[in-house]
GROMACS .gro file of N, CA and C in nm:
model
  504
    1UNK      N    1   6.316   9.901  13.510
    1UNK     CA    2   6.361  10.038  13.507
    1UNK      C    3   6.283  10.109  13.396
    2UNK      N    4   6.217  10.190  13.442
    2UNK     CA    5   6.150  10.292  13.300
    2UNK      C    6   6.277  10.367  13.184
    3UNK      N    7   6.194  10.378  13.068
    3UNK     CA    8   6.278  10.406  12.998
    3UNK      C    9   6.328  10.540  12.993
    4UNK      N   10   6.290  10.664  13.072
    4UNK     CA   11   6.327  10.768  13.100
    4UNK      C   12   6.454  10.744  13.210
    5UNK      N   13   6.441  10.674  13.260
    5UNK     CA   14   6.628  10.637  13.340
    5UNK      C   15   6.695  10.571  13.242
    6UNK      N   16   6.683  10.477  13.164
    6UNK     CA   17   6.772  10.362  13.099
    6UNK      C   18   6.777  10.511  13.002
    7UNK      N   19   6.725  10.632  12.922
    7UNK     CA   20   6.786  10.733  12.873
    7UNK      C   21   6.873  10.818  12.894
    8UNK      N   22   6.805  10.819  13.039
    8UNK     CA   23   6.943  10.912  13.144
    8UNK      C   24   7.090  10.866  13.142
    9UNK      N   25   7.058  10.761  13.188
    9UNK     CA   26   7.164  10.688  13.192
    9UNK      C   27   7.268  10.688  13.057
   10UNK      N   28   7.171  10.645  12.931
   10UNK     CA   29   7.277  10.615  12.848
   10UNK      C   30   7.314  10.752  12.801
   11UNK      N   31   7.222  10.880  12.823
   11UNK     CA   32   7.284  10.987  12.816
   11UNK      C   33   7.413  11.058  12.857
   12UNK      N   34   7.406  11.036  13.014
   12UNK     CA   35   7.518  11.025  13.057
   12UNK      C   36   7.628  10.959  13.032
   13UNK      N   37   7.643  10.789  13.011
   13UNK     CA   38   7.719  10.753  12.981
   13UNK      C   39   7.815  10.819  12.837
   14UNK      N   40   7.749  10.795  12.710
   14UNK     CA   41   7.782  10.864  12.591
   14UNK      C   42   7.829  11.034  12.642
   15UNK      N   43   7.825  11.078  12.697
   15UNK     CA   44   7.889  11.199  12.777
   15UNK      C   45   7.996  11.186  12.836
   16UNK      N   46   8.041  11.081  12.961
   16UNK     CA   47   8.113  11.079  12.965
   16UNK      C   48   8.213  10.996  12.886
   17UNK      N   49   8.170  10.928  12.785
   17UNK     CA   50   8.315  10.880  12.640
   17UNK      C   51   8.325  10.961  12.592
   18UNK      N   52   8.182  11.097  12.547
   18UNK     CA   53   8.293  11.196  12.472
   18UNK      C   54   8.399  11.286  12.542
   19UNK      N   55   8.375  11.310  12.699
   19UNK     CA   56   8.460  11.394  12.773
   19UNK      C   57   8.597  11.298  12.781
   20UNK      N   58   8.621  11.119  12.801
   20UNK     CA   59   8.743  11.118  12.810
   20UNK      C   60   8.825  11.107  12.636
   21UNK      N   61   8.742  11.093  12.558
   21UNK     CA   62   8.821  11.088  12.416
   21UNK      C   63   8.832  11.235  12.421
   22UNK      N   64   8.746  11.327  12.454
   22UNK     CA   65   8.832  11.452  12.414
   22UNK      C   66   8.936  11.484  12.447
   23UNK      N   67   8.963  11.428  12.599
   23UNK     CA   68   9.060  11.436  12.695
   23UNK      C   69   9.185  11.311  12.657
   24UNK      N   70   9.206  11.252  12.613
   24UNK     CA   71   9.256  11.157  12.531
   24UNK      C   72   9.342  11.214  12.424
   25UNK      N   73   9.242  11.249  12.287
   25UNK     CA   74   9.313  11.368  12.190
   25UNK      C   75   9.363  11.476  12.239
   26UNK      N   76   9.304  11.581  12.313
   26UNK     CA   77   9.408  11.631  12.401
   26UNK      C   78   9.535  11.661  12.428
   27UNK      N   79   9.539  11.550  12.524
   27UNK     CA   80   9.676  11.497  12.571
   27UNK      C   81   9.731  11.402  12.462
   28UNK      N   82   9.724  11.368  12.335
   28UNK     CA   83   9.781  11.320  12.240
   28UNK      C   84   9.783  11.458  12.162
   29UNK      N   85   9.739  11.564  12.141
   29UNK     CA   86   9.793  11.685  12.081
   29UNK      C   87   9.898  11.741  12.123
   30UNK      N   88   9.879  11.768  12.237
   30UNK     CA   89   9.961  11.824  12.322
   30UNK      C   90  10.100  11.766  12.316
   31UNK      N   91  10.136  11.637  12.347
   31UNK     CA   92  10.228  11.579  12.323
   31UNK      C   93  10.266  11.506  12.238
   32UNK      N   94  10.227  11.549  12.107
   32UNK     CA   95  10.266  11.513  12.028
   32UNK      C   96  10.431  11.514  11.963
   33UNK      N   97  10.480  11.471  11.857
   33UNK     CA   98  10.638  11.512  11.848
   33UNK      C   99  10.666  11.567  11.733
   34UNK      N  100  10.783  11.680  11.758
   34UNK     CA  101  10.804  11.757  11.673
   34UNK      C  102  10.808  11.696  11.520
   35UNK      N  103  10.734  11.742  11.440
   35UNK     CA  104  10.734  11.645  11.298
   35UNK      C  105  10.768  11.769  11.200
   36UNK      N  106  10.905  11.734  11.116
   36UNK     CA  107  10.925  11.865  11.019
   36UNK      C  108  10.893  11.816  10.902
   37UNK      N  109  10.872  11.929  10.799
   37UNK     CA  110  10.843  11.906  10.671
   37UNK      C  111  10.941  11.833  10.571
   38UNK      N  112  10.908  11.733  10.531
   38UNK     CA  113  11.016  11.647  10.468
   38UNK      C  114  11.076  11.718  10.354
   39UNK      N  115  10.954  11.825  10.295
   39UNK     CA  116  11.042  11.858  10.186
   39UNK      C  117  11.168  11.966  10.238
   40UNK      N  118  11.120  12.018  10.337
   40UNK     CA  119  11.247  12.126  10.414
   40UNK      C  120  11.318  12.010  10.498
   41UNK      N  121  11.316  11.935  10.454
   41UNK     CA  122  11.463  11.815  10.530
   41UNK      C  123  11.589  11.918  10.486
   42UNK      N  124  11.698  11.919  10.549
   42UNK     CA  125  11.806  11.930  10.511
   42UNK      C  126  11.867  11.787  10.439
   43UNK      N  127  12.016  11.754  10.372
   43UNK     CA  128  12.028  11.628  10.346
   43UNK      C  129  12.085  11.542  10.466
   44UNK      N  130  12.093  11.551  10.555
   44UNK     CA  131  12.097  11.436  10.656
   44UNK      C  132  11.945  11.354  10.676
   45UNK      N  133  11.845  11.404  10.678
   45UNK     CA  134  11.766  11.385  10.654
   45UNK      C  135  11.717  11.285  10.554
   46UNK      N  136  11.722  11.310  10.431
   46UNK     CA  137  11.690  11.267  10.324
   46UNK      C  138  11.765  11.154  10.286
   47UNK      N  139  11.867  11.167  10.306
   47UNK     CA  140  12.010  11.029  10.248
   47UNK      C  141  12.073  11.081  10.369
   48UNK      N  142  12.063  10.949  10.456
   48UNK     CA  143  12.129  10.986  10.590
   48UNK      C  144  12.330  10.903  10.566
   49UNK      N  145  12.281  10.753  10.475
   49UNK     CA  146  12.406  10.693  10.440
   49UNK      C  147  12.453  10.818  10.354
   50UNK      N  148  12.433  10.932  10.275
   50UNK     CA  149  12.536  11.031  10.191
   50UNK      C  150  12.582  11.117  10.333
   51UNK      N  151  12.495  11.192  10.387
   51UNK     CA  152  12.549  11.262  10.490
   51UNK      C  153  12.630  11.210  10.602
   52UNK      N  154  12.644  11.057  10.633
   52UNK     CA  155  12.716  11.007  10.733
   52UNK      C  156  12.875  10.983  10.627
   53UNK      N  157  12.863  10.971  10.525
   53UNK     CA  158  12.997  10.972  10.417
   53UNK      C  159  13.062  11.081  10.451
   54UNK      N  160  12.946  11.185  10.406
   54UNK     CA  161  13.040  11.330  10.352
   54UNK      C  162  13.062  11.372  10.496
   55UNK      N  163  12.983  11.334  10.612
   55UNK     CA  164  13.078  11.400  10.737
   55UNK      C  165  13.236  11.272  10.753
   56UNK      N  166  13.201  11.124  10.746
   56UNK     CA  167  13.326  11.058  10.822
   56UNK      C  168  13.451  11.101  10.713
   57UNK      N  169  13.420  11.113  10.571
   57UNK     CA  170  13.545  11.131  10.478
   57UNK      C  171  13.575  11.252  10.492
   58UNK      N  172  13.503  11.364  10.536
   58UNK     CA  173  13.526  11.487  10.539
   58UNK      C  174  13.515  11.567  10.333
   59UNK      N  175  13.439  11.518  10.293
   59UNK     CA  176  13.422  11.517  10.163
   59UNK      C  177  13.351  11.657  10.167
   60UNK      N  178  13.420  11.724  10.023
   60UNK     CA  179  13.366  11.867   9.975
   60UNK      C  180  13.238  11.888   9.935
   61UNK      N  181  13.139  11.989   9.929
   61UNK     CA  182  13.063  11.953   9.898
   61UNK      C  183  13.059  11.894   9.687
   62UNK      N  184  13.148  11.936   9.607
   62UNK     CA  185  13.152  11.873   9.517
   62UNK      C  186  13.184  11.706   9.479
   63UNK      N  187  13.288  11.677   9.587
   63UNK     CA  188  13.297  11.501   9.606
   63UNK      C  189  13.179  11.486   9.623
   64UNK      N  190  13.112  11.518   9.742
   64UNK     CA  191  12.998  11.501   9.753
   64UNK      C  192  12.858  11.453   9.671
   65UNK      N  193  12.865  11.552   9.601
   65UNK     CA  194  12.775  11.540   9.453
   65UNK      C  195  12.790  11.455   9.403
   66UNK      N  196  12.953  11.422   9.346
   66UNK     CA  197  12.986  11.321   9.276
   66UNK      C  198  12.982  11.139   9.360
   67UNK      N  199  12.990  11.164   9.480
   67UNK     CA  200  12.979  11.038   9.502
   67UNK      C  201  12.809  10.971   9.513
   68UNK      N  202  12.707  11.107   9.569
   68UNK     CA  203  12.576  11.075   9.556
   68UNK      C  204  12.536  11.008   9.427
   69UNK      N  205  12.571  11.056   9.292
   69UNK     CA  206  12.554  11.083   9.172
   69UNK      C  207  12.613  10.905   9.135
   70UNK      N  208  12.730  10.895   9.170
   70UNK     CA  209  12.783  10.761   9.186
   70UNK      C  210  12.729  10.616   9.200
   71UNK      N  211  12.689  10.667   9.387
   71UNK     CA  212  12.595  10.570   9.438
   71UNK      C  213  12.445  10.586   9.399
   72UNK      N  214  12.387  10.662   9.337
   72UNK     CA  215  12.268  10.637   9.243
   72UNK      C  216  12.275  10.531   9.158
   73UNK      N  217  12.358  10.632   9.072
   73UNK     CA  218  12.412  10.516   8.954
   73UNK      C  219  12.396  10.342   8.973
   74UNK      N  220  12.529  10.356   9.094
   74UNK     CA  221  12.540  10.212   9.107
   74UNK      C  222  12.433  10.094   9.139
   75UNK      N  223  12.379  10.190   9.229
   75UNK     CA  224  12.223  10.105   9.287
   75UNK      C  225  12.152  10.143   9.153
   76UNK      N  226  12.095  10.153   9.109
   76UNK     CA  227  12.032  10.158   8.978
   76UNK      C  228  12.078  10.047   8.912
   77UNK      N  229  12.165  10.045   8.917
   77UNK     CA  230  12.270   9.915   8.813
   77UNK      C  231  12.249   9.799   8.885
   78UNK      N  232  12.273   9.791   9.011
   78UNK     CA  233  12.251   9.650   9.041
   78UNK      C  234  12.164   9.629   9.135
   79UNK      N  235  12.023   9.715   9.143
   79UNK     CA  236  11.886   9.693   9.125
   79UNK      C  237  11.840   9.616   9.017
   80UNK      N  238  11.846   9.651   8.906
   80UNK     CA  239  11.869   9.582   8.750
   80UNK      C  240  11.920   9.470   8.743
   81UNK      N  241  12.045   9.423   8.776
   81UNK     CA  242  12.092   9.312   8.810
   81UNK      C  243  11.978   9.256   8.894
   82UNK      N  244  12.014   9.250   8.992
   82UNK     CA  245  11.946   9.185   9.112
   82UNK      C  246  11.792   9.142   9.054
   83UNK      N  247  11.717   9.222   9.015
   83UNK     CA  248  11.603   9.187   8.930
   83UNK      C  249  11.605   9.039   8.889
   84UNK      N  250  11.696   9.088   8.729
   84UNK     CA  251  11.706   8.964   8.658
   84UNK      C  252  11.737   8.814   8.736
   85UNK      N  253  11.774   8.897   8.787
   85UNK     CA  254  11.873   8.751   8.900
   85UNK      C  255  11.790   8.664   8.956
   86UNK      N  256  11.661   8.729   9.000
   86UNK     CA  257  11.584   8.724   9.085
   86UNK      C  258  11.481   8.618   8.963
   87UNK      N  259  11.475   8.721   8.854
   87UNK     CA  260  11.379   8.620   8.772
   87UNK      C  261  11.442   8.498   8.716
   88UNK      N  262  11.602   8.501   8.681
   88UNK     CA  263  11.664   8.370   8.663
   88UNK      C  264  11.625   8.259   8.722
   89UNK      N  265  11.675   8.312   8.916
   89UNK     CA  266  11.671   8.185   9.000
   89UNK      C  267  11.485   8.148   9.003
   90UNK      N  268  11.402   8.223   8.961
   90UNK     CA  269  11.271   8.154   8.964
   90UNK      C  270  11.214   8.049   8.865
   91UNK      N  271  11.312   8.093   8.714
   91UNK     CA  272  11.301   8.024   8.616
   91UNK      C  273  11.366   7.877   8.689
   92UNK      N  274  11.472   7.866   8.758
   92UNK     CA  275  11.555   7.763   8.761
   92UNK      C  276  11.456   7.673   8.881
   93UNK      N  277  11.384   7.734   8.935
   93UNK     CA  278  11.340   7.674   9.020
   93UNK      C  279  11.207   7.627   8.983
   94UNK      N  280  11.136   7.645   8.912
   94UNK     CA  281  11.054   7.598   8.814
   94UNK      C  282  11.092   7.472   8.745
   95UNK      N  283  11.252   7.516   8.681
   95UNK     CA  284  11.243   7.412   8.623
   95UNK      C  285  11.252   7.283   8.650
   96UNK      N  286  11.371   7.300   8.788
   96UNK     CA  287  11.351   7.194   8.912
   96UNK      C  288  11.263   7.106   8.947
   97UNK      N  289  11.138   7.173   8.991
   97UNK     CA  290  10.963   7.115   8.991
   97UNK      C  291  10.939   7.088   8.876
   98UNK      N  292  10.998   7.066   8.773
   98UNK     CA  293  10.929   7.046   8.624
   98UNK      C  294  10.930   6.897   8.593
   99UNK      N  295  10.875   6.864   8.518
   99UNK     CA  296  10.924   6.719   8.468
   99UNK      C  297  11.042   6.754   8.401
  100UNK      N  298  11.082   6.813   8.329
  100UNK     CA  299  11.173   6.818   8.232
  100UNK      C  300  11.331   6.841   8.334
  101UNK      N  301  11.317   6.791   8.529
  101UNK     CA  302  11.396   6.870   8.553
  101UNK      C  303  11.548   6.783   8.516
  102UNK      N  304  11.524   6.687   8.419
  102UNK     CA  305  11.641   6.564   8.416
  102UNK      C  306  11.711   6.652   8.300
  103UNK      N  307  11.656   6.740   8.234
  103UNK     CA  308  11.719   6.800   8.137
  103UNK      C  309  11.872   6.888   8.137
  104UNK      N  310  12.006   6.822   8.096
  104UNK     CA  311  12.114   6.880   8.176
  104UNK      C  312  12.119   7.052   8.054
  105UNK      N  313  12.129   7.006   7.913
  105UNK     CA  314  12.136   7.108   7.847
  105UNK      C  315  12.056   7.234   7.928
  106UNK      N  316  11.916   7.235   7.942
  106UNK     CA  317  11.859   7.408   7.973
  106UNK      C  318  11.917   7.358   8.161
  107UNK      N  319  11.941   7.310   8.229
  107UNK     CA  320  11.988   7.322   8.382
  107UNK      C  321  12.098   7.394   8.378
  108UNK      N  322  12.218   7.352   8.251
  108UNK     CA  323  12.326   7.433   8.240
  108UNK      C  324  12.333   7.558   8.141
  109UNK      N  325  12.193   7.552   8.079
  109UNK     CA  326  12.196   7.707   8.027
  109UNK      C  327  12.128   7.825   8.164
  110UNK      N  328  12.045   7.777   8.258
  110UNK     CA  329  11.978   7.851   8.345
  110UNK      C  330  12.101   7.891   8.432
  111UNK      N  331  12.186   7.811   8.475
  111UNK     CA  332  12.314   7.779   8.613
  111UNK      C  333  12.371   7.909   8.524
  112UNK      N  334  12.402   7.900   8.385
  112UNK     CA  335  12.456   7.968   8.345
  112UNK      C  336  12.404   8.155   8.345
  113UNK      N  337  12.334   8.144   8.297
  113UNK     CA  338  12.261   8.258   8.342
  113UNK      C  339  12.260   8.307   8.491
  114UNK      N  340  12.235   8.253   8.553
  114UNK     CA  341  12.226   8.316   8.694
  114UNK      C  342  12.394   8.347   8.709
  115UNK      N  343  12.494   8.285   8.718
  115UNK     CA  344  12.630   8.278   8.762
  115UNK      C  345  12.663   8.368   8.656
  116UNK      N  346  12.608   8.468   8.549
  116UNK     CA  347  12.655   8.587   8.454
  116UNK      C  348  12.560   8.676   8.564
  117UNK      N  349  12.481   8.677   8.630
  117UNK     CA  350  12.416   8.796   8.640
  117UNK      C  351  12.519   8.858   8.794
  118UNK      N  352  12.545   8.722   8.860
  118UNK     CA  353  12.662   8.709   8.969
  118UNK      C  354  12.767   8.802   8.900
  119UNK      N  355  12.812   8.771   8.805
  119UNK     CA  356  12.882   8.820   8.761
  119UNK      C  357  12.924   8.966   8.757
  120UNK      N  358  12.790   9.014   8.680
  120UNK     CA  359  12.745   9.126   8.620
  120UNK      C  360  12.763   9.224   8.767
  121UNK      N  361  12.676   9.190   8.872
  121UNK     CA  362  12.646   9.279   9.011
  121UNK      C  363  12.824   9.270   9.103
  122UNK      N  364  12.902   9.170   9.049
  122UNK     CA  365  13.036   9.161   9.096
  122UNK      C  366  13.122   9.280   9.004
  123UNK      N  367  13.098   9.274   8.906
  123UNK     CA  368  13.180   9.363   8.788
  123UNK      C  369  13.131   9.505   8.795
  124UNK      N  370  13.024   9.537   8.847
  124UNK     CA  371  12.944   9.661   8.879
  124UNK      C  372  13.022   9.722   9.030
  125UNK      N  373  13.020   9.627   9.113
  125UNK     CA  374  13.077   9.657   9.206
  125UNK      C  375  13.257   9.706   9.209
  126UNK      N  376  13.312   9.628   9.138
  126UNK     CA  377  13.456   9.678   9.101
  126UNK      C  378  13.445   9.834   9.051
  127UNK      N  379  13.350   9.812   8.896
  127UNK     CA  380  13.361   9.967   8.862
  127UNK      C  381  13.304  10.053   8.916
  128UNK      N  382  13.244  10.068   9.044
  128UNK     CA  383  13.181  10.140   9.127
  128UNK      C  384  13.296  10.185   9.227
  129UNK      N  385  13.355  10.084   9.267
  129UNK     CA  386  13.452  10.108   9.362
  129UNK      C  387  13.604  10.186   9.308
  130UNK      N  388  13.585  10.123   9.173
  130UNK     CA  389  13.692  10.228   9.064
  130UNK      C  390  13.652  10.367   9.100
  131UNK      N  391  13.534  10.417   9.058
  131UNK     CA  392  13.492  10.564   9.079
  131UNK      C  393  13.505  10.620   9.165
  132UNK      N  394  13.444  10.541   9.256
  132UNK     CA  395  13.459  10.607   9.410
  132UNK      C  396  13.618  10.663   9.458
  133UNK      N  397  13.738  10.559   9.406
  133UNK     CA  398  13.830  10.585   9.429
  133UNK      C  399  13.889  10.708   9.357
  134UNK      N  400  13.871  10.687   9.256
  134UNK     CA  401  13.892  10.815   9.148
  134UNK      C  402  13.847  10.984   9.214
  135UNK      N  403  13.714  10.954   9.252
  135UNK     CA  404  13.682  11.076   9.360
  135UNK      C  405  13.741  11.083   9.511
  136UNK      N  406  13.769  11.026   9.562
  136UNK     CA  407  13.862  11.047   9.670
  136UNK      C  408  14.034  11.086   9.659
  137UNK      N  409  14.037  11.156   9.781
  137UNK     CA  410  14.217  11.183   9.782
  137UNK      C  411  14.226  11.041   9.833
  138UNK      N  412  14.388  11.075   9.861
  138UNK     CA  413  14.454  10.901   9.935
  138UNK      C  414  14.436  10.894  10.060
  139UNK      N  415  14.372  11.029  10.150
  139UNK     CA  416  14.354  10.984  10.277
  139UNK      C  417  14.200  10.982  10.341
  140UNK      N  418  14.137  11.006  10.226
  140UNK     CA  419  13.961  11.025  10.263
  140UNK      C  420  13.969  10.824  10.160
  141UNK      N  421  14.055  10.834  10.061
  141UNK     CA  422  14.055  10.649  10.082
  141UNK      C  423  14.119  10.545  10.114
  142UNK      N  424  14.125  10.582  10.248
  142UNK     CA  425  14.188  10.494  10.337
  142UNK      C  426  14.058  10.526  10.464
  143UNK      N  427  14.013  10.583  10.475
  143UNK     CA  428  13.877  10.629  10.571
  143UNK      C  429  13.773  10.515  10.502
  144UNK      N  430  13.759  10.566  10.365
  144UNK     CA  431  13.658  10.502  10.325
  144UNK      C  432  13.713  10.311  10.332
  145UNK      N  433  13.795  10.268  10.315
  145UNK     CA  434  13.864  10.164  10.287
  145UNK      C  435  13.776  10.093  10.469
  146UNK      N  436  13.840  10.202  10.590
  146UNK     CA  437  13.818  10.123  10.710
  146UNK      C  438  13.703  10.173  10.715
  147UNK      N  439  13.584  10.259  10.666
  147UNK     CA  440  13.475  10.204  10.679
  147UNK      C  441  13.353  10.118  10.630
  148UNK      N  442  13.398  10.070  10.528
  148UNK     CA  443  13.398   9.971  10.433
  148UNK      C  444  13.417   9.827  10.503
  149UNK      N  445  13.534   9.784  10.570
  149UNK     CA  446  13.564   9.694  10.651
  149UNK      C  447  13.475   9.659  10.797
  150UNK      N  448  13.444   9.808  10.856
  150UNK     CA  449  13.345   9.767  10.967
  150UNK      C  450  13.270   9.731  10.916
  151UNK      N  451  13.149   9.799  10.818
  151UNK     CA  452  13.023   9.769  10.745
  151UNK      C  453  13.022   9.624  10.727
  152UNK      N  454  13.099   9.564  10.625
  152UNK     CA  455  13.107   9.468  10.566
  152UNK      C  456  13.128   9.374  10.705
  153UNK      N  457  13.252   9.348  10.762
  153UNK     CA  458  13.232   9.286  10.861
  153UNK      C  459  13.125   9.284  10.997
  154UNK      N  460  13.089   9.378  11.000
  154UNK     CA  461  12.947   9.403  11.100
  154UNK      C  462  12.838   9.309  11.034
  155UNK      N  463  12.803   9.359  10.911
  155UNK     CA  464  12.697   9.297  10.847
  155UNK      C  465  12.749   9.126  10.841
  156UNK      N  466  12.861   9.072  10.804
  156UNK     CA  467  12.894   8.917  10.792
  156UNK      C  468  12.867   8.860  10.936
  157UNK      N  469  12.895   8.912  11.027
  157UNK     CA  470  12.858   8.880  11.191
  157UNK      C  471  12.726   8.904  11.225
  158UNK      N  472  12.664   9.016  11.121
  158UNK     CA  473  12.506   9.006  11.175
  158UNK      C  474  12.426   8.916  11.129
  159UNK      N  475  12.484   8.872  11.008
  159UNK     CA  476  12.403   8.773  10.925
  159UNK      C  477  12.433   8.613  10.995
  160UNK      N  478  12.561   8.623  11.027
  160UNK     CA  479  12.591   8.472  11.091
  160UNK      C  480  12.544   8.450  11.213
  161UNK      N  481  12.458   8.575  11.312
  161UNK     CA  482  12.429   8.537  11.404
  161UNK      C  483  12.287   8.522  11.375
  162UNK      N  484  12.202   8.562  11.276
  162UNK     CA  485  12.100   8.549  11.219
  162UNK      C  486  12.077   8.395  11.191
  163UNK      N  487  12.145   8.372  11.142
  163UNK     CA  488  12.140   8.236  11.046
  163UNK      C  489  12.168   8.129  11.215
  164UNK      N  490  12.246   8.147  11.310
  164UNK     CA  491  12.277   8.079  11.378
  164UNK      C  492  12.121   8.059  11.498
  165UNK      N  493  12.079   8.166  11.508
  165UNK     CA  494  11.953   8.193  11.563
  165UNK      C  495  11.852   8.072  11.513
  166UNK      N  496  11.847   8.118  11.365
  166UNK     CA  497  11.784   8.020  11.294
  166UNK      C  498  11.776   7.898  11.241
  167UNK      N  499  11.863   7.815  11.308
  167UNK     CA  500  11.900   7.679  11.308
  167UNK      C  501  11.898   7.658  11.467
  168UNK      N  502  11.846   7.718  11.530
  168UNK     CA  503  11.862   7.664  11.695
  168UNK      C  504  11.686   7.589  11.725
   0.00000   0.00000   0.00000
């Protein structure tokens, strides 16, 4: 084939990939999906767990504030926890692989440590749940109480079917 066809050719070809990618983007413009500006989120948007609160408790917008303000807090706190916790059980597991792992003194200073930080994210959780209550009337906590119970029990059934998955 002379090389004035094998040009044609690849002329054409490279012509028609740019006609179907144009046609491609296109129809990916075109239908694209509505995408809003995150910073003009309203707050459902943004903290969808605060806005699913303040609609099921029927919470003011000042509870409101105060319970956001709350659950910051709290996660902050036992983010922090959880951390340490995190670097405890690595220390302990180190020390495990260690030669030294016959050592009962630092096994029961590490056990110890980790079972305070347990502690700590347990005792956080009480005074969290103190507050929360403190900001609620008696019938937005009794709402919160049964949705507390689905959560918690949803999540113990999601995890046990997880775990059950994972032993099959």
């Amino acid at each position: 084939m002379e090389v004035s066809k094998k040009y044609k050719w690849a002329l054409g070809g490279l012509i028609v990939m740019v006609l179907l990618n144009a046609a491609t983007l296109f129809t990916i413009w075109i239908n694209k999906p509505d995408v809003r500006n995150w910073r003009n989120a309203d707050d459902r948007d943004r903290n969808p767990a605060q806005h699913f609160m303040k609609e099921r408790l029927d919470l003011t917008d000042a509870q409101s504030d105060s319970v956001e303000s709350l659950r910051h807090a709290h996660f902050s706190e036992v983010r922090q926890n959880r951390d340490s916790l995190n670097k405890y059980r690595q220390a302990y597991l180190e020390f495990i692989m260690s030669d030294e792992s016959g050592n009962k003194a630092k096994k029961d200073s590490l056990l110890n440590l980790i079972t305070g930080q347990y502690h700590q994210i347990e005792s956080a959780m009480y005074q969290h749940m103190a507050e929360m209550k403190e900001v609620l009337n008696s019938e937005q906590q009794q709402k919160f109480k049964k949705v507390l119970k689905n959560t918690v029990f949803r999540n113990q059934h999601d995890n046990r079917e997880h775990r059950e998955r994972m032993h099959r």
